Coordinates of C-alpha atoms and ligand atoms in Angstrom, one line a residue:
M1 CA 147.0 162.7 120.8
T2 CA 146.1 161.6 124.1
T3 CA 148.4 159.5 126.2
P4 CA 147.5 155.5 126.7
L5 CA 146.6 155.0 130.5
K6 CA 146.3 158.5 131.5
F7 CA 144.0 158.9 133.9
D8 CA 140.9 161.3 132.8
E9 CA 139.7 163.2 135.7
T10 CA 136.8 164.5 134.0
R11 CA 134.9 161.0 134.1
Y12 CA 133.7 160.6 136.9
Q13 CA 130.4 159.5 138.8
S14 CA 129.5 161.5 141.9
A15 CA 128.2 159.3 144.9
Q16 CA 126.8 160.0 148.5
V17 CA 126.6 157.9 151.5
T18 CA 125.9 158.2 155.1
I19 CA 128.1 156.5 157.6
D20 CA 127.8 156.9 161.4
G21 CA 125.7 160.1 160.7
Q22 CA 128.4 161.3 158.6
V23 CA 127.8 162.4 154.8
L24 CA 130.6 161.1 152.6
R25 CA 130.7 162.2 149.0
Y26 CA 133.0 160.6 146.6
R27 CA 133.9 160.4 143.2
A28 CA 133.9 157.0 141.2
F29 CA 135.9 156.7 138.2
L30 CA 134.8 153.2 137.1
G31 CA 136.3 150.5 134.4
L32 CA 139.6 152.0 133.6
D33 CA 142.2 149.8 131.8
Y34 CA 145.5 149.8 134.0
V35 CA 147.3 147.9 130.7
T36 CA 147.3 149.1 126.9
M37 CA 147.0 145.2 125.8
P38 CA 145.0 143.2 128.4
V39 CA 144.1 139.7 127.8
D40 CA 141.1 139.4 130.4
A41 CA 138.2 141.7 131.1
I42 CA 138.7 141.6 135.0
Q43 CA 142.2 143.7 134.2
Q44 CA 140.2 147.3 135.2
L45 CA 140.3 149.0 137.9
N46 CA 138.5 151.7 139.7
V47 CA 139.4 154.7 141.6
F48 CA 137.2 156.2 144.4
V49 CA 138.6 160.1 145.6
P50 CA 137.0 162.1 148.5
E51 CA 134.9 165.1 147.1
P52 CA 136.8 167.8 148.9
Y53 CA 140.1 167.1 147.1
F54 CA 138.7 168.6 143.9
T55 CA 137.9 171.7 145.9
G56 CA 140.8 172.5 147.5
G57 CA 139.5 170.8 150.6
R58 CA 140.8 168.8 153.5
V59 CA 139.9 165.3 154.8
N60 CA 141.2 163.5 157.9
G61 CA 144.4 166.2 157.7
Y62 CA 145.0 165.2 153.9
T63 CA 145.1 166.6 150.8
R64 CA 144.6 165.9 147.1
V65 CA 148.3 165.8 147.0
T66 CA 149.1 164.0 150.1
A67 CA 146.6 161.4 150.5
P68 CA 147.4 158.1 151.1
I69 CA 146.4 155.7 148.2
F70 CA 144.9 152.3 149.5
M71 CA 144.9 149.4 147.3
P72 CA 143.1 146.5 148.7
N73 CA 142.6 143.4 146.3
T74 CA 139.4 140.8 146.5
V75 CA 141.9 137.7 145.6
G76 CA 140.6 134.6 147.6
G77 CA 141.4 131.1 147.1
Y78 CA 144.0 132.8 144.3
L79 CA 140.8 132.9 142.2
P80 CA 140.3 135.7 140.1
G81 CA 139.8 138.8 142.2
P82 CA 137.7 141.3 140.1
R83 CA 137.8 145.3 140.9
D84 CA 135.3 146.3 143.7
F85 CA 132.9 149.4 144.2
P86 CA 131.0 150.2 147.8
G87 CA 127.6 148.6 147.9
N88 CA 128.9 145.6 145.6
Q89 CA 126.4 142.6 146.8
E90 CA 128.7 139.8 145.6
S91 CA 130.4 137.5 148.4
F92 CA 134.1 138.6 147.7
S93 CA 133.4 142.3 148.0
R94 CA 135.1 144.5 150.5
G95 CA 132.8 147.4 150.0
A96 CA 132.6 148.5 153.2
T97 CA 136.3 148.4 153.7
I98 CA 136.6 151.2 150.7
L99 CA 133.8 153.6 152.5
Q100 CA 135.5 153.3 155.6
A101 CA 139.1 154.5 153.8
L102 CA 137.1 157.3 152.0
V103 CA 136.3 158.5 155.1
R104 CA 139.5 158.3 156.3
G105 CA 140.6 160.6 153.3
Y106 CA 142.6 158.0 151.6
V107 CA 142.5 157.7 147.7
V108 CA 141.3 153.7 147.0
V109 CA 142.5 152.0 144.0
S110 CA 140.6 148.7 143.5
A111 CA 142.0 146.6 140.6
G112 CA 140.6 143.5 138.6
L113 CA 143.0 140.8 139.2
R114 CA 143.4 137.2 137.0
G115 CA 143.4 134.3 139.1
R116 CA 144.0 130.3 138.8
T117 CA 140.7 130.0 137.0
S118 CA 141.1 132.6 134.5
K119 CA 140.7 131.7 130.2
T120 CA 141.2 133.3 127.4
A121 CA 138.0 132.9 125.0
Q122 CA 140.3 130.3 123.3
G123 CA 139.9 127.8 126.4
E124 CA 143.6 128.4 127.6
Y125 CA 144.4 129.6 130.9
S126 CA 145.6 132.9 131.2
G127 CA 145.6 133.7 135.0
K128 CA 148.1 131.0 136.5
A129 CA 150.7 132.1 138.4
P130 CA 152.6 134.8 138.1
A131 CA 149.4 136.5 136.6
F132 CA 147.8 137.7 139.9
I133 CA 151.0 139.7 140.8
V134 CA 151.9 140.9 137.6
D135 CA 148.4 142.7 137.5
M136 CA 148.8 143.7 141.1
K137 CA 151.9 145.5 139.7
A138 CA 150.5 146.9 136.5
A139 CA 147.9 148.6 138.3
I140 CA 150.3 150.1 140.7
R141 CA 152.5 150.9 137.8
Y142 CA 149.5 152.8 136.5
V143 CA 149.1 155.1 139.7
K144 CA 152.6 155.7 139.8
F145 CA 152.5 156.5 136.1
N146 CA 149.7 158.9 136.5
A147 CA 151.3 161.1 139.5
G148 CA 150.0 164.3 139.8
W149 CA 147.2 163.2 137.4
L150 CA 145.4 160.6 139.5
P151 CA 144.9 162.4 143.0
G152 CA 147.0 160.8 146.2
N153 CA 150.5 160.7 146.9
P154 CA 152.0 157.9 145.0
D155 CA 155.2 157.7 147.3
R156 CA 152.2 156.3 150.1
I157 CA 150.6 153.7 148.7
I158 CA 149.6 150.8 150.6
T159 CA 148.7 147.5 149.5
N160 CA 145.9 145.4 151.2
G161 CA 144.3 141.9 151.5
T162 CA 143.4 138.5 153.0
S163 CA 144.6 135.5 153.0
A164 CA 145.7 134.5 149.3
G165 CA 144.7 138.2 148.8
G166 CA 147.0 138.7 151.9
A167 CA 149.6 137.0 149.7
T168 CA 149.2 139.5 146.9
A169 CA 149.6 142.5 149.1
A170 CA 152.7 140.9 150.7
L171 CA 154.3 140.1 147.4
A172 CA 153.6 143.5 146.0
G173 CA 155.6 145.0 148.9
A174 CA 158.7 142.1 148.8
S175 CA 159.0 141.9 145.4
G176 CA 159.2 146.2 144.0
N177 CA 161.0 146.5 141.1
A178 CA 161.9 142.7 140.7
D179 CA 163.1 141.7 137.0
F180 CA 161.3 138.2 137.0
F181 CA 157.9 140.6 136.1
E182 CA 159.2 142.5 133.8
T183 CA 158.7 140.6 130.5
P184 CA 155.0 139.8 131.2
L185 CA 154.5 143.4 132.5
Q186 CA 155.9 144.6 128.9
A187 CA 154.0 142.2 127.5
L188 CA 150.5 143.6 128.7
G189 CA 151.7 147.1 128.0
A190 CA 151.9 148.4 131.9
A191 CA 152.5 151.8 132.0
P192 CA 156.4 152.9 132.2
A193 CA 156.5 153.3 135.9
T194 CA 157.8 151.5 139.2
D195 CA 156.3 149.4 141.5
D196 CA 157.9 149.6 144.6
I197 CA 155.3 150.8 147.2
F198 CA 155.2 152.1 150.8
A199 CA 153.3 149.3 153.3
V200 CA 151.7 146.5 153.4
S201 CA 148.3 145.6 155.1
A202 CA 147.9 141.7 154.8
Y203 CA 145.8 139.6 157.0
C204 CA 146.7 135.7 157.0
P205 CA 148.3 135.4 153.9
I206 CA 148.6 132.0 152.6
H207 CA 152.2 132.6 151.1
N208 CA 155.6 130.8 150.8
L209 CA 153.8 127.7 149.6
E210 CA 156.8 125.5 149.2
H211 CA 157.3 125.5 152.7
A212 CA 154.0 125.5 154.1
D213 CA 153.1 121.7 153.8
A214 CA 156.3 121.0 155.9
A215 CA 155.4 123.9 158.2
Y216 CA 151.8 122.5 158.8
E217 CA 152.8 118.7 159.6
W218 CA 155.8 120.5 162.1
Q219 CA 152.5 122.4 164.0
F220 CA 149.9 119.2 163.4
N221 CA 151.9 116.3 163.2
D222 CA 150.3 115.0 166.6
L223 CA 147.0 115.5 165.3
A224 CA 144.9 113.0 163.2
E225 CA 142.0 114.3 163.1
W226 CA 140.8 116.8 160.9
H227 CA 138.2 119.1 161.0
Q228 CA 136.9 121.4 157.9
Q229 CA 134.2 123.4 156.8
R230 CA 132.9 123.3 153.0
Y231 CA 131.3 126.4 152.1
T232 CA 128.9 126.0 149.0
V233 CA 126.7 128.3 147.1
V234 CA 123.2 127.1 146.2
N235 CA 120.6 129.4 144.6
N236 CA 122.6 132.2 145.8
Q237 CA 122.6 130.9 149.2
A238 CA 125.5 130.4 150.9
H239 CA 125.8 126.7 152.5
R240 CA 128.4 125.4 155.6
T241 CA 128.7 121.5 156.3
S242 CA 131.4 120.3 158.4
L243 CA 133.3 117.6 157.3
S244 CA 135.9 115.6 159.4
G245 CA 137.9 112.9 159.0
E246 CA 141.5 110.7 160.2
L247 CA 144.5 110.8 158.6
T248 CA 145.4 107.4 156.8
A249 CA 148.3 105.6 157.9
T250 CA 150.0 106.7 154.8
E251 CA 149.6 110.6 155.6
Q252 CA 150.6 110.0 158.5
Q253 CA 154.2 109.1 157.4
L254 CA 154.1 111.8 154.8
S255 CA 153.4 114.1 158.0
N256 CA 156.7 112.5 159.7
E257 CA 158.5 113.5 156.6
L258 CA 157.3 116.8 156.1
K259 CA 157.3 118.0 159.9
S260 CA 161.4 116.5 159.8
A261 CA 161.7 118.7 156.7
F262 CA 160.7 122.0 158.0
I263 CA 163.2 121.8 161.1
P264 CA 166.3 122.7 158.6
Y265 CA 164.6 125.1 156.3
L266 CA 163.6 126.9 159.8
N267 CA 167.4 126.6 160.9
H268 CA 168.9 127.9 157.6
L269 CA 166.8 131.0 157.5
E270 CA 168.7 132.5 161.0
L271 CA 165.7 134.2 162.4
K272 CA 166.3 136.5 165.5
D273 CA 163.7 137.1 168.2
H274 CA 163.3 141.0 169.2
A275 CA 166.3 140.6 171.5
G276 CA 169.0 139.0 168.7
N277 CA 168.6 135.8 170.0
P278 CA 168.7 133.1 167.5
L279 CA 165.3 131.1 166.9
Q280 CA 165.8 127.6 166.2
L281 CA 163.9 124.0 166.5
Q282 CA 165.7 121.1 167.8
A283 CA 165.1 117.7 166.1
D284 CA 162.0 116.9 167.7
G285 CA 160.4 120.0 166.8
A286 CA 160.9 122.0 169.7
G287 CA 162.9 125.2 170.6
S288 CA 163.4 128.7 171.0
F289 CA 161.4 129.3 167.6
R290 CA 158.4 127.4 168.7
R291 CA 158.4 129.2 172.2
F292 CA 158.7 132.5 170.2
I293 CA 155.2 131.6 168.5
A294 CA 153.7 130.9 171.9
D295 CA 154.5 134.4 173.1
Y296 CA 153.0 135.6 170.3
L297 CA 150.0 133.8 171.7
T298 CA 150.0 134.3 175.1
A299 CA 150.7 138.1 174.1
S300 CA 147.4 137.9 172.3
A301 CA 145.4 136.0 175.1
Q302 CA 146.7 138.6 177.3
R303 CA 145.0 141.5 175.2
A304 CA 142.2 139.9 174.9
L305 CA 142.1 139.3 178.8
A306 CA 142.2 142.7 179.4
A307 CA 139.8 143.5 177.4
G308 CA 137.2 141.1 179.3
T309 CA 137.1 138.1 177.1
D310 CA 137.3 135.0 178.8
V311 CA 140.3 133.2 177.4
T312 CA 139.9 129.8 179.2
I313 CA 137.2 129.0 176.8
F314 CA 140.4 127.9 174.9
Q315 CA 142.3 124.5 175.6
G316 CA 145.6 125.0 177.0
V317 CA 145.3 128.7 178.4
K318 CA 145.3 129.1 181.9
V319 CA 144.8 132.1 184.2
N320 CA 146.4 133.4 187.6
N321 CA 145.6 136.6 189.1
G322 CA 144.1 138.4 185.7
R323 CA 147.6 137.4 183.9
V324 CA 147.7 134.3 181.3
A325 CA 149.8 132.3 183.4
S326 CA 150.9 129.9 180.5
L327 CA 149.4 128.5 177.2
D328 CA 150.1 124.8 176.5
W329 CA 151.1 124.4 172.7
S330 CA 149.8 120.8 172.3
A331 CA 146.7 121.2 174.3
Y332 CA 145.7 124.5 172.2
L333 CA 146.6 123.1 169.2
R334 CA 144.1 119.8 170.3
G335 CA 141.8 122.8 171.1
I336 CA 141.8 124.9 167.8
T337 CA 142.1 121.6 165.5
R338 CA 144.0 120.4 162.1
M339 CA 142.1 121.5 159.2
K340 CA 144.0 120.6 156.4
R341 CA 145.2 116.6 155.1
V342 CA 148.5 115.5 154.0
P343 CA 150.5 117.4 152.1
A344 CA 148.2 120.8 153.3
F345 CA 149.0 122.6 149.8
D346 CA 150.6 120.6 147.8
A347 CA 148.0 117.8 147.3
L348 CA 149.2 114.6 145.8
D349 CA 145.8 114.4 143.8
L350 CA 146.2 118.0 142.4
S351 CA 143.2 119.1 144.2
S352 CA 144.1 121.8 146.1
P353 CA 143.8 125.8 144.9
E354 CA 148.1 126.2 145.1
T355 CA 148.3 123.0 142.4
S356 CA 145.7 125.0 140.1
L357 CA 147.7 128.4 140.5
F358 CA 150.6 126.5 139.7
G359 CA 149.4 125.3 136.5
S360 CA 149.8 126.5 133.0
R361 CA 148.2 127.8 129.8
L362 CA 147.4 124.3 128.9
I363 CA 147.6 122.4 132.8
A364 CA 145.2 122.9 134.8
A365 CA 147.6 122.0 137.8
R366 CA 151.1 120.8 138.4
H367 CA 152.9 120.3 141.7
F368 CA 155.7 122.6 143.1
T369 CA 157.5 120.7 145.9
A370 CA 159.7 118.0 145.0
F371 CA 158.3 116.0 148.0
A372 CA 154.5 115.9 146.3
Q373 CA 156.2 115.6 142.9
K374 CA 157.9 112.5 144.2
H375 CA 154.7 111.2 146.3
S376 CA 152.1 112.2 143.8
A377 CA 149.2 110.1 143.1
V378 CA 148.5 111.1 139.6
P379 CA 150.6 111.6 136.4
A380 CA 152.0 115.3 137.5
Q381 CA 154.3 118.0 136.3
W382 CA 156.5 120.2 138.4
A383 CA 156.1 124.2 138.3
D384 CA 159.8 126.0 137.6
A385 CA 161.4 126.4 140.8
S386 CA 162.4 129.9 139.6
L387 CA 158.4 130.6 139.2
V388 CA 157.7 129.1 142.6
A389 CA 160.6 131.3 144.4
A390 CA 159.2 134.3 142.6
I391 CA 156.0 134.4 143.8
N392 CA 156.9 133.6 147.6
P393 CA 157.4 137.2 149.6
L394 CA 160.1 135.1 151.8
T395 CA 162.4 134.7 148.2
Y396 CA 163.0 138.5 148.1
L397 CA 164.3 139.0 151.7
T398 CA 166.7 136.4 151.5
T399 CA 168.2 137.5 148.1
H400 CA 168.5 141.2 147.1
Q401 CA 166.7 141.5 144.1
S402 CA 163.9 144.3 144.6
Q403 CA 162.7 147.7 146.6
I404 CA 161.0 146.3 149.6
A405 CA 158.1 148.0 151.4
Q406 CA 159.3 149.8 154.4
H407 CA 156.0 149.7 156.4
W408 CA 154.4 146.1 157.2
R409 CA 151.0 145.3 159.3
I410 CA 150.4 141.7 159.6
R411 CA 147.7 139.9 161.4
H412 CA 146.9 136.2 161.6
G413 CA 144.0 134.8 163.5
A414 CA 145.2 132.9 166.8
V415 CA 142.8 130.2 165.8
D416 CA 143.2 130.8 162.0
R417 CA 144.7 126.9 161.0
D418 CA 144.9 127.2 157.1
T419 CA 147.9 128.1 157.1
A420 CA 150.8 126.9 160.0
F421 CA 151.5 130.1 162.2
A422 CA 155.3 129.5 161.7
I423 CA 154.3 131.2 158.3
P424 CA 153.3 134.5 159.1
V425 CA 156.0 134.1 162.1
I426 CA 158.5 133.5 159.5
L427 CA 157.8 136.6 157.4
A428 CA 157.2 139.1 160.2
T429 CA 160.2 138.3 161.8
K430 CA 162.5 138.2 158.6
L431 CA 161.3 141.6 157.8
Q432 CA 162.4 142.8 161.6
N433 CA 165.4 141.0 161.2
L434 CA 166.0 143.4 158.1
G435 CA 165.0 146.3 160.2
L436 CA 162.0 147.2 158.9
D437 CA 158.9 148.8 160.5
V438 CA 156.5 145.7 161.1
D439 CA 153.4 145.3 163.3
F440 CA 152.7 141.9 163.8
A441 CA 149.8 140.0 166.0
L442 CA 147.9 137.1 166.5
P443 CA 144.7 138.2 167.1
W444 CA 142.6 136.2 170.0
G445 CA 139.7 134.3 168.8
R446 CA 140.0 135.5 165.2
P447 CA 139.8 132.6 162.5
H448 CA 140.9 133.0 158.6
S449 CA 139.4 136.1 157.8
G450 CA 140.8 139.7 157.7
D451 CA 139.7 143.6 157.6
Y452 CA 138.0 143.1 161.2
D453 CA 140.2 145.5 162.7
L454 CA 140.0 148.9 160.2
P455 CA 139.9 151.8 163.0
E456 CA 143.4 150.0 164.1
L457 CA 144.7 149.6 160.7
F458 CA 143.4 153.2 159.7
D459 CA 145.3 154.6 162.6
W460 CA 148.3 152.8 161.7
I461 CA 148.2 154.3 158.0
D462 CA 148.0 157.6 159.6
N463 CA 150.7 157.3 161.9
L464 CA 152.7 156.7 159.3
C465 CA 151.3 159.2 156.8
R466 CA 150.0 162.2 158.0
Ligands
LIG501 C1 142.6 130.6 150.8 C2 142.6 129.6 151.8 C3 143.5 128.7 151.5 O1 143.3 127.6 152.5 C4 144.4 127.7 151.1 O2 145.0 127.1 151.1 C5 144.5 129.3 149.7 C6 144.0 130.4 149.8 C7 142.0 131.9 151.1 O3 141.1 132.0 151.6 O4 142.1 132.9 149.8

């Protein structure tokens, strides 16, 4: 009898591409089940392995048993994130990332994950929270269960993703082996293995959702105008339209309340800067935590300036004698503008991706904060607080209930307004305060996006693994 979920090394397709004049040969193992009782066709994964590993060869100093296992996901907007492959023409695809990872000698595992719009044949929702992370963990368990059969080092798993996918990557890193997910993993027939991982690469992770509304208003309370880009696909062509408007008086009032709510939350976290000094906020919203973020932005501007970028095209940035002399917080924010209305995530009319994420088998969308439930514009239910906490990486950093990845690389663009800067800064700082290895930056001029610095990301991985 064959062992369920065992990786079969004999069923593959050979592929070859030329990148920068170099021929890259690899084997593709496509459409593998990673659970024995899937509920959605998306629950399969692809494995890509550099060809030399099957003939005793080396790539970038790695061998079949030492190569890191890179697990990028394609989740965006908390929608279903299908398994990916090089040459994939779909807009969500990170096929180029997979190829660059193979050039570096990594084994790449791309798993398809359910999302908030996934449905069963009977029309019930099957991908509401926590499905995305349950599937990610099941894929990780598949990889670890197949230690020795599947090429690569299962003690060197690195997740990677952008935005909601960055949140997925980060949550996998924070919540290793957490009890909360055991029952749903068993129900899918996940492989008998652990799901803690080595490292996380997260770009602009849209996470900490229950505090993201308050953080957003702490940052943008002064700005009544909002500016959005809407993307629509018509006849396979992407169209971009600009939308803007002004907060209503009611929204402005809600913004004031949310801003005030952020201050005790932040202070309660008891974050420390690199020298161990407390990071706090005063009642007016100013304070050492805000200066700490401004310092990250200033350092980012300084690096861009040194690389020859004109950083003064951004409002509030002053340069003097080749140094970034100052960054005016309010002016800088005015320049990058507010993107979202109020509340930014737990929308009062249940129209946001996040309220949809917190739907249930039979309910399209639910609130996930007491604040939005109280102010709801429509008849609405409220997701279980335990579920909301379970998909927040911060939960695992503030209460001991998981095995946390040792190494973290987090990037959030300096002009990204999809969530407040405070959100990634809290994550990075809490990890640092726990003594973990964190590489964090707010890359200058970068909007909401990811995988824009793959050479640096892969150098970071090589420094840890080679
Ligand atoms: C994403 C972006 C958002 O602004 C958001 O609220 C949720 C998800 C995304 O790009 O994945």
